[in-house]
Tab-separated table of C-alpha atoms and ligand atoms in Angstrom:
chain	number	residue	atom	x	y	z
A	20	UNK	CA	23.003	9.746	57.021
A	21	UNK	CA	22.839	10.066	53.466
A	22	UNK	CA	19.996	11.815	52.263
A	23	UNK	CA	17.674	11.743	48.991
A	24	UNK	CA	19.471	14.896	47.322
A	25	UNK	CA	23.250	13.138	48.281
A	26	UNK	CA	21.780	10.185	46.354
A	27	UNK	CA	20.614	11.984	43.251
A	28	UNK	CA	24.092	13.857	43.090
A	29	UNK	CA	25.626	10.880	43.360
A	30	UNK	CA	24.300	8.905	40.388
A	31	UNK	CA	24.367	11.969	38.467
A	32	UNK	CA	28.248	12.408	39.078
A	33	UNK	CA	28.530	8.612	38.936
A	34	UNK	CA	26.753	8.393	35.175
A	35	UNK	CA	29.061	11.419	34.118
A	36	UNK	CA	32.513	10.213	34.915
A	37	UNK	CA	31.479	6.768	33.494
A	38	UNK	CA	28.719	7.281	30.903
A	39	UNK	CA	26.952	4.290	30.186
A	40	UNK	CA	26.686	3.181	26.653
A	41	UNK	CA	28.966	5.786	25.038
A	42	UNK	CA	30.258	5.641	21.604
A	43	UNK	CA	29.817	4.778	18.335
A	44	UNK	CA	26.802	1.934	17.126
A	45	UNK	CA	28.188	0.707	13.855
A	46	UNK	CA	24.358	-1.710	12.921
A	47	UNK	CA	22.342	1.472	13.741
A	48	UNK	CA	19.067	1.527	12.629
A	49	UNK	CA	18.213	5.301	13.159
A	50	UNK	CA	20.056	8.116	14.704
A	51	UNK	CA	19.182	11.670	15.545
A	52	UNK	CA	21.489	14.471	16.174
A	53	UNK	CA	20.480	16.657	19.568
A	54	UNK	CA	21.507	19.954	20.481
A	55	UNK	CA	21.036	22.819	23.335
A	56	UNK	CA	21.831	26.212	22.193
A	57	UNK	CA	21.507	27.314	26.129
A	58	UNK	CA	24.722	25.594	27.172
A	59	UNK	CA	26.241	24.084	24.430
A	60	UNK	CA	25.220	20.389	24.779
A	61	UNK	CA	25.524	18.569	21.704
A	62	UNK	CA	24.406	14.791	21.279
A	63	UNK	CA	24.196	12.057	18.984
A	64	UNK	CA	22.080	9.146	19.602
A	65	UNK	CA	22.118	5.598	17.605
A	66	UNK	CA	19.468	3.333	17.778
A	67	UNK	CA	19.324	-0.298	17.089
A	68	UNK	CA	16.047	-1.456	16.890
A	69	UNK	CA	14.805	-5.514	15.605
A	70	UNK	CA	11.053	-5.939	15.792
A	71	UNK	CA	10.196	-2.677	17.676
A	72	UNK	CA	12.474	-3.120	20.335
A	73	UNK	CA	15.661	-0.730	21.545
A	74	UNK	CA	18.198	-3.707	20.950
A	75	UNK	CA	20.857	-1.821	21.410
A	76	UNK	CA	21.306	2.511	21.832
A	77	UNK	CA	24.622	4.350	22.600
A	78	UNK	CA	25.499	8.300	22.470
A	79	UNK	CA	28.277	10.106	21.583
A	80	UNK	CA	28.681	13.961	21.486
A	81	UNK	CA	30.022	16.787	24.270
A	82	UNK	CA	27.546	18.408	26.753
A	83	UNK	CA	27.866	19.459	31.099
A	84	UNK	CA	27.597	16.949	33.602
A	85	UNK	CA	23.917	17.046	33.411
A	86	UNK	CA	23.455	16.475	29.945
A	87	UNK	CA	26.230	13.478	29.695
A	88	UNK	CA	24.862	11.833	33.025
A	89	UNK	CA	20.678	12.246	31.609
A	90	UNK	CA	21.779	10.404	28.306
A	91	UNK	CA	23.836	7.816	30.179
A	92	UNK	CA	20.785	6.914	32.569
A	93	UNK	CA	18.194	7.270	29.490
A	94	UNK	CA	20.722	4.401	27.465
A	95	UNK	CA	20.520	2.087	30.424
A	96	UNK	CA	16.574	2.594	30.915
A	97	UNK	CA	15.612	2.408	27.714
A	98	UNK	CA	17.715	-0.096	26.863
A	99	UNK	CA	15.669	-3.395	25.708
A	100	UNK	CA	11.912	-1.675	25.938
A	101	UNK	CA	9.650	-1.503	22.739
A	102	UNK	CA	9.153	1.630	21.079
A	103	UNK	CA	6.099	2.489	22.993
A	104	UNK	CA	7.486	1.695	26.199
A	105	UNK	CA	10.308	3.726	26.013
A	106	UNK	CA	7.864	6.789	24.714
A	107	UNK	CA	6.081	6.260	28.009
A	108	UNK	CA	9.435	6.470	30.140
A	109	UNK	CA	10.011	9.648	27.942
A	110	UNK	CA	6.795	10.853	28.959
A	111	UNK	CA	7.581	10.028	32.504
A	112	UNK	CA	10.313	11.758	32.531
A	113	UNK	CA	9.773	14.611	31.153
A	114	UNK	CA	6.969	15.320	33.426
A	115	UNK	CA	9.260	14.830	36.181
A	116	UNK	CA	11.193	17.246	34.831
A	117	UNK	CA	8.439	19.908	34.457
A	118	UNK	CA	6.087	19.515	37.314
A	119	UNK	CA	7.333	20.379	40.614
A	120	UNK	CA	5.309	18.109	42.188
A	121	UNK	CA	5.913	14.984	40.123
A	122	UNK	CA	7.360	12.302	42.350
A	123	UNK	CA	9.122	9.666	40.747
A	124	UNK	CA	7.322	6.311	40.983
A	125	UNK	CA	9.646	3.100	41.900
A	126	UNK	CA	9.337	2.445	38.039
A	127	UNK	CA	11.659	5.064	37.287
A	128	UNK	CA	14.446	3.464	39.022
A	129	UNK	CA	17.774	5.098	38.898
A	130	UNK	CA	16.121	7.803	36.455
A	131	UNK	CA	14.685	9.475	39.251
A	132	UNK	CA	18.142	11.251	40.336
A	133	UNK	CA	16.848	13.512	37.054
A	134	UNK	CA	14.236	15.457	39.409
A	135	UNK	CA	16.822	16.836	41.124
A	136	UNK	CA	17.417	19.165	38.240
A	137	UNK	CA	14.205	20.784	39.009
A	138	UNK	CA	15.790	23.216	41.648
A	139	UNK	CA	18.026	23.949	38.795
A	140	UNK	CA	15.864	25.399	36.311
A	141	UNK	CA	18.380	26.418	33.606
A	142	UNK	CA	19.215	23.357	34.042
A	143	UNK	CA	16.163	21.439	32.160
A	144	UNK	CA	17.089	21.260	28.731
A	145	UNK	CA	20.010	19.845	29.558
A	146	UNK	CA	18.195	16.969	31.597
A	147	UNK	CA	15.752	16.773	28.294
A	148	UNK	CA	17.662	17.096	25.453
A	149	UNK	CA	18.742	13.192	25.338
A	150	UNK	CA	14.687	12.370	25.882
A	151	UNK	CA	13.945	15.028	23.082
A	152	UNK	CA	17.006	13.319	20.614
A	153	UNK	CA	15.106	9.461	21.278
A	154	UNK	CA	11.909	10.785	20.560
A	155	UNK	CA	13.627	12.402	17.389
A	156	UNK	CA	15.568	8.944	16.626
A	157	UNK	CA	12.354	6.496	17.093
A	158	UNK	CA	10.744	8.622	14.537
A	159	UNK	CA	13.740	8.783	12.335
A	160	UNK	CA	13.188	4.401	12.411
A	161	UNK	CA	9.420	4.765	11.512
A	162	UNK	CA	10.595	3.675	7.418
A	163	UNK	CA	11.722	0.216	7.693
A	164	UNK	CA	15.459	-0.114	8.122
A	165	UNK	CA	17.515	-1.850	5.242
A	166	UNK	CA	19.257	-5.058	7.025
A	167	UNK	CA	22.488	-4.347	9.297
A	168	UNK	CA	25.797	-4.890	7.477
A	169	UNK	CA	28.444	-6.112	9.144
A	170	UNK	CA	32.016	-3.751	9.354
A	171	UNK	CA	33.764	-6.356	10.830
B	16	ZN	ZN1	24.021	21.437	29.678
């Protein structure tokens, strides 16, 4: 029987051999630029927001497993929530990530795989950095954005 941890490894593997929303957002609204000296993860994040909202958000950049999967769950969760919701997930999160005993409530969903990194210490800031890069890129969107030109 497949267990909890089996689970967690499993979407963590699954979101780094097939990140979700990777590559380049041409209409960006706001971007941030993420790194973590500790292992080398480096990140990009592009945000496209219209009236508040996360319209649309990819990532590009190199980083371990963890990092690659964390940003590739964080695109699909965030994905569609308003500013302030997706700070909350981010606070969620990161909480999960910190305290031990923070259990992931159902409304983490798939994001919940992340606690798994707990027994892995070292292994945080890699989990975080994405979190730490939307926070960054939300802010960077706070001045109105000039209207998205087309490259096509
Ligand atoms: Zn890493």
């Amino acid at each position: 029987m497949m267990d909890l941890k089996d689970l967690y490894r499993d979407v963590i593997l699954d979101h780094n051999r097939n990140p979700r929303n990777f590559g380049p957002l041409p209409a960006a609204s706001a971007s941030a630029d993420g790194f973590n000296p500790l292992c080398g993860d480096r990140l990009k994040l592009h945000l496209r927001l219209v009236d508040d909202r996360i319209e649309d958000i990819r990532f590009e950049g190199q980083g371990c497993a963890i990092s690659t999967a964390s940003a590739s769950l964080m695109t699909e969760s965030v994905k569609g929530r308003t500013r302030a919701e997706a700070l909350t997930v981010f606070e969620r999160v990161h909480h999960l990530l910190t305290d031990d005993a923070a259990e992931a409530g159902d409304e983490l969903g798939k994001l919940a795989a992340l606690s798994g990194v707990r027994e892995f210490p070292a292994r945080v800031k890699c989990a975080s950095l994405c979190w730490h890069t939307l926070v960054a890129a939300l802010k960077d969107d706070a001045a109105p954005a000039p209207p998205a030109v087309s490259t096509e």
